Short mmCIF file of C-alpha atoms in Angstrom, two decimals:
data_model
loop_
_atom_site.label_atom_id
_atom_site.label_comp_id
_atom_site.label_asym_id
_atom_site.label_seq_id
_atom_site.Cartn_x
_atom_site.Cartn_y
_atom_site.Cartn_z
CA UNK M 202 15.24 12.81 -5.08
CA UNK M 203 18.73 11.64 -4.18
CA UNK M 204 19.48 8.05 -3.00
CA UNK M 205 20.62 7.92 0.51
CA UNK M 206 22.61 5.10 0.11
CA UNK M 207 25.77 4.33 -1.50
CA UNK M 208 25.06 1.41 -4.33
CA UNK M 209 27.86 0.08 -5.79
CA UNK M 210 28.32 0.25 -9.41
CA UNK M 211 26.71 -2.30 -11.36
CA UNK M 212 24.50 -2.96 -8.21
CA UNK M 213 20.80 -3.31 -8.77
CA UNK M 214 19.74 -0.84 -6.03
CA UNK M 215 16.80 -2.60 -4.44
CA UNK M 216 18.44 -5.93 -4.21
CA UNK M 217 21.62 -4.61 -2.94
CA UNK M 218 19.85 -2.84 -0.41
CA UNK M 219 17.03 -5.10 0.49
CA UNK M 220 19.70 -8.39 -0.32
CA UNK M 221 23.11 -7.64 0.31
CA UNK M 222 23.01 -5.01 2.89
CA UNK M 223 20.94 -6.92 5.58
CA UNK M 224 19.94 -10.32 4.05
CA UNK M 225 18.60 -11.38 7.40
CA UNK M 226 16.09 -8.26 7.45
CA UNK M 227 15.74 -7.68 3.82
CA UNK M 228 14.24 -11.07 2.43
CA UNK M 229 12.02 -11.56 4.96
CA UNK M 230 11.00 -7.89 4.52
CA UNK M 231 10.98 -8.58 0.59
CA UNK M 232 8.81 -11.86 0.70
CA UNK M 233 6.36 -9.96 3.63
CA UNK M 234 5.56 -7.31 0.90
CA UNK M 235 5.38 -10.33 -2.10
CA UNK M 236 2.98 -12.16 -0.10
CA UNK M 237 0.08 -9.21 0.17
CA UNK M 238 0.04 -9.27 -3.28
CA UNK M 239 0.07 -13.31 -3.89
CA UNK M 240 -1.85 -13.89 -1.16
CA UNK M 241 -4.86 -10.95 -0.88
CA UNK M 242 -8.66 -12.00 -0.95
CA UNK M 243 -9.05 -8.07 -1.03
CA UNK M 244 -10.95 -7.64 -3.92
CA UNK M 245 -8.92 -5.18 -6.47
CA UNK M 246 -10.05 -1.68 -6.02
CA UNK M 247 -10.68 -2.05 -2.03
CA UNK M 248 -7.30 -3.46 -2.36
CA UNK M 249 -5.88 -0.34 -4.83
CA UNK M 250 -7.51 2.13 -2.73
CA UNK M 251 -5.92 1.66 0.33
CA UNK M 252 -2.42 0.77 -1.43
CA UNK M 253 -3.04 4.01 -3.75
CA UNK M 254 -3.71 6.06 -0.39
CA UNK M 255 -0.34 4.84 1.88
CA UNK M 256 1.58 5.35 -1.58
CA UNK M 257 -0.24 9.08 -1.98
CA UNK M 258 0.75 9.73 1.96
CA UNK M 259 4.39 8.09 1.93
CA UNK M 260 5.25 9.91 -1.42
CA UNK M 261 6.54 6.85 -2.86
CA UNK M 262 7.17 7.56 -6.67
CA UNK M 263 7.21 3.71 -7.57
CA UNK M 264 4.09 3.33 -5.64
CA UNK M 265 2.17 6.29 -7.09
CA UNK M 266 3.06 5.26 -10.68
CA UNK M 267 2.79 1.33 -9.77
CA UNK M 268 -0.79 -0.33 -10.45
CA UNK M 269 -1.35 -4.00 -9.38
CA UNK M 270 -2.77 -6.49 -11.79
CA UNK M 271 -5.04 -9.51 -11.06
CA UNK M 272 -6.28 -11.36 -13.88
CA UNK M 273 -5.93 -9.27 -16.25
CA UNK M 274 -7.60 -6.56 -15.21
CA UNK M 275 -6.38 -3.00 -13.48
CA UNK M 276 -8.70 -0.52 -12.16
CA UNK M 277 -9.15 2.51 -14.15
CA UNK M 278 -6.99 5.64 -15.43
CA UNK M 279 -8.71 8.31 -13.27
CA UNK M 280 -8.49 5.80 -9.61
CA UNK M 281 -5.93 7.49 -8.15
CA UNK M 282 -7.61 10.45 -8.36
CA UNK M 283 -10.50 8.95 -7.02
CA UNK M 284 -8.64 7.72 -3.86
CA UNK M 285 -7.50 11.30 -3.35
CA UNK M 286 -11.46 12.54 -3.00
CA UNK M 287 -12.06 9.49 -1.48
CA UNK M 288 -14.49 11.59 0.98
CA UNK M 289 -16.82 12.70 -1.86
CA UNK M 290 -16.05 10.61 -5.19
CA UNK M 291 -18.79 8.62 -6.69
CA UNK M 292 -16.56 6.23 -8.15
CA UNK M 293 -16.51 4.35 -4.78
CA UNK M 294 -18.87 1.42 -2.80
CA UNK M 295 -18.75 1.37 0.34
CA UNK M 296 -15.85 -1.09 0.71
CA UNK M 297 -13.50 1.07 -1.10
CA UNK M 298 -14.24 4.14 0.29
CA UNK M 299 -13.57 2.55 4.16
CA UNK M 300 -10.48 0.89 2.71
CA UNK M 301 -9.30 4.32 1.27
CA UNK M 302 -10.37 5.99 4.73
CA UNK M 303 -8.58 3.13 6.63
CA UNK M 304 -5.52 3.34 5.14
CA UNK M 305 -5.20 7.61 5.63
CA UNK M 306 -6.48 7.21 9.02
CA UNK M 307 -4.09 3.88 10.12
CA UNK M 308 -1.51 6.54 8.27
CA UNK M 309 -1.79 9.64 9.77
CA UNK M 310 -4.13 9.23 12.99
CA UNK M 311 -4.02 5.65 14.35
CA UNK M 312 -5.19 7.03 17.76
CA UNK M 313 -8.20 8.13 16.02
CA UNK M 314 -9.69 4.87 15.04
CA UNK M 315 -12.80 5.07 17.13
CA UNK M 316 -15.96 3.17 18.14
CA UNK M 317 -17.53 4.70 15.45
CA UNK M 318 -15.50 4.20 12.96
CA UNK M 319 -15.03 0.34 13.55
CA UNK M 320 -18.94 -0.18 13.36
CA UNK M 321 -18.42 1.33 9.75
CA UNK M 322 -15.59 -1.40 8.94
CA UNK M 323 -17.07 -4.47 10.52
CA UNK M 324 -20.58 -3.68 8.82
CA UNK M 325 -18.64 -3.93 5.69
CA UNK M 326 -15.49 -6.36 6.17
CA UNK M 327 -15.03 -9.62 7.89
CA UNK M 328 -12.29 -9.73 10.63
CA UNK M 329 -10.18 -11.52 8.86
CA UNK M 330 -10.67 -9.07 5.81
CA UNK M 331 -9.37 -6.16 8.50
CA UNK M 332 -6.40 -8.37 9.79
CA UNK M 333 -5.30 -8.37 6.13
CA UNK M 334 -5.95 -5.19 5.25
CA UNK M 335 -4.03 -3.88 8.27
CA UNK M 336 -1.28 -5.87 7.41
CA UNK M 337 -1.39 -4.70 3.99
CA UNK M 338 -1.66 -1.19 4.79
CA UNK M 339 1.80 -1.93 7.25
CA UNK M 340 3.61 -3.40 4.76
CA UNK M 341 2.97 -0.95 2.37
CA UNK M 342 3.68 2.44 4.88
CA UNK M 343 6.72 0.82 6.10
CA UNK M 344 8.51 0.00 2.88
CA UNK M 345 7.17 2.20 0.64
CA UNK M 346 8.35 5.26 3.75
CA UNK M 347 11.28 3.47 3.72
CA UNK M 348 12.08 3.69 -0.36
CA UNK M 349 10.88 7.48 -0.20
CA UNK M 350 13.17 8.09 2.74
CA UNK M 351 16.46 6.22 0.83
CA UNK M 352 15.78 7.14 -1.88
CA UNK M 353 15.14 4.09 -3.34
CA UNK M 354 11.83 4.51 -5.05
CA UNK M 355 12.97 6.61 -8.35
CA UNK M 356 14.73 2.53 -9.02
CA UNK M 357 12.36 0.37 -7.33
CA UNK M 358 11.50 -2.69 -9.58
CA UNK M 359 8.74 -5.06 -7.46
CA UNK M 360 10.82 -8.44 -7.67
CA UNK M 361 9.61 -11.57 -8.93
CA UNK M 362 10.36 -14.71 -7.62
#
């Protein structure tokens, strides 16, 4: 895919973007997506599944390839293909499978999100657990659409403080 966006050269993409073009918009946007990762009580693979779901809908090349890391530890090779059966896999508890189901649905049919389907989530999650995993699942399907749509996501680097 092509950027969208003229960078100029010897620009790092995402911080020219992100920085330079609209610092008012782009650091807080920047330190919004930072802080779901420094700041999650998610456990990892509820956590991966949903992330691994908004990056599978949003096309995101970064965020397909990208795996987070908590203490040392990543979930497995074959995950992300896991989160793309998440209907029938047997890799998945309960938790992960709604988080995986959450994040397609708050994707792709928000309208949808019925009675039924939040006496599922609150059986499983806390509602503070939902408030940050819908806020997690935002942040991720609004950046990582809007990397896919510039073009930005063949050079996105996750920046570190």
């Amino acid at each position: 895919m092509t950027m969208h966006i003229d960078i100029p050269e010897g620009q790092e993409p995402i911080g020219y973007v992100w920085g330079e073009m609209v610092p008012g918009i782009g650091l807080a946007a920047a330190n919004f997506s930072l802080s779901v990762y420094e700041h999650t009580t998610l456990g990892l693979r509820e956590f991966e599944a949903a992330r691994l779901r908004i990056a599978q809908i949003n096309g995101c090349l970064f965020c397909l390839d990208w795996r987070t890391e908590r203490d040392g530890q990543k979930v497995e090779e074959e995950f992300a293909d896991a989160v793309t059966q998440w209907r029938t896999t047997d890799a998945f508890d309960d938790r992960t499978r709604l988080a995986a189901e959450y994040a397609e649905r708050y994707a792709l049919d928000h309208h949808g999100l019925d009675d039924e389907f939040w006496t599922r989530m609150t059986a499983h999650y806390s509602q503070r657990e939902v408030v940050e995993l819908s806020m997690s699942i935002g942040s991720w399907l609004a950046f990582g659409r809007l990397n896919h749509v510039l073009g930005l996501d063949t050079v996105c680097v996750l920046p570190t403080h």
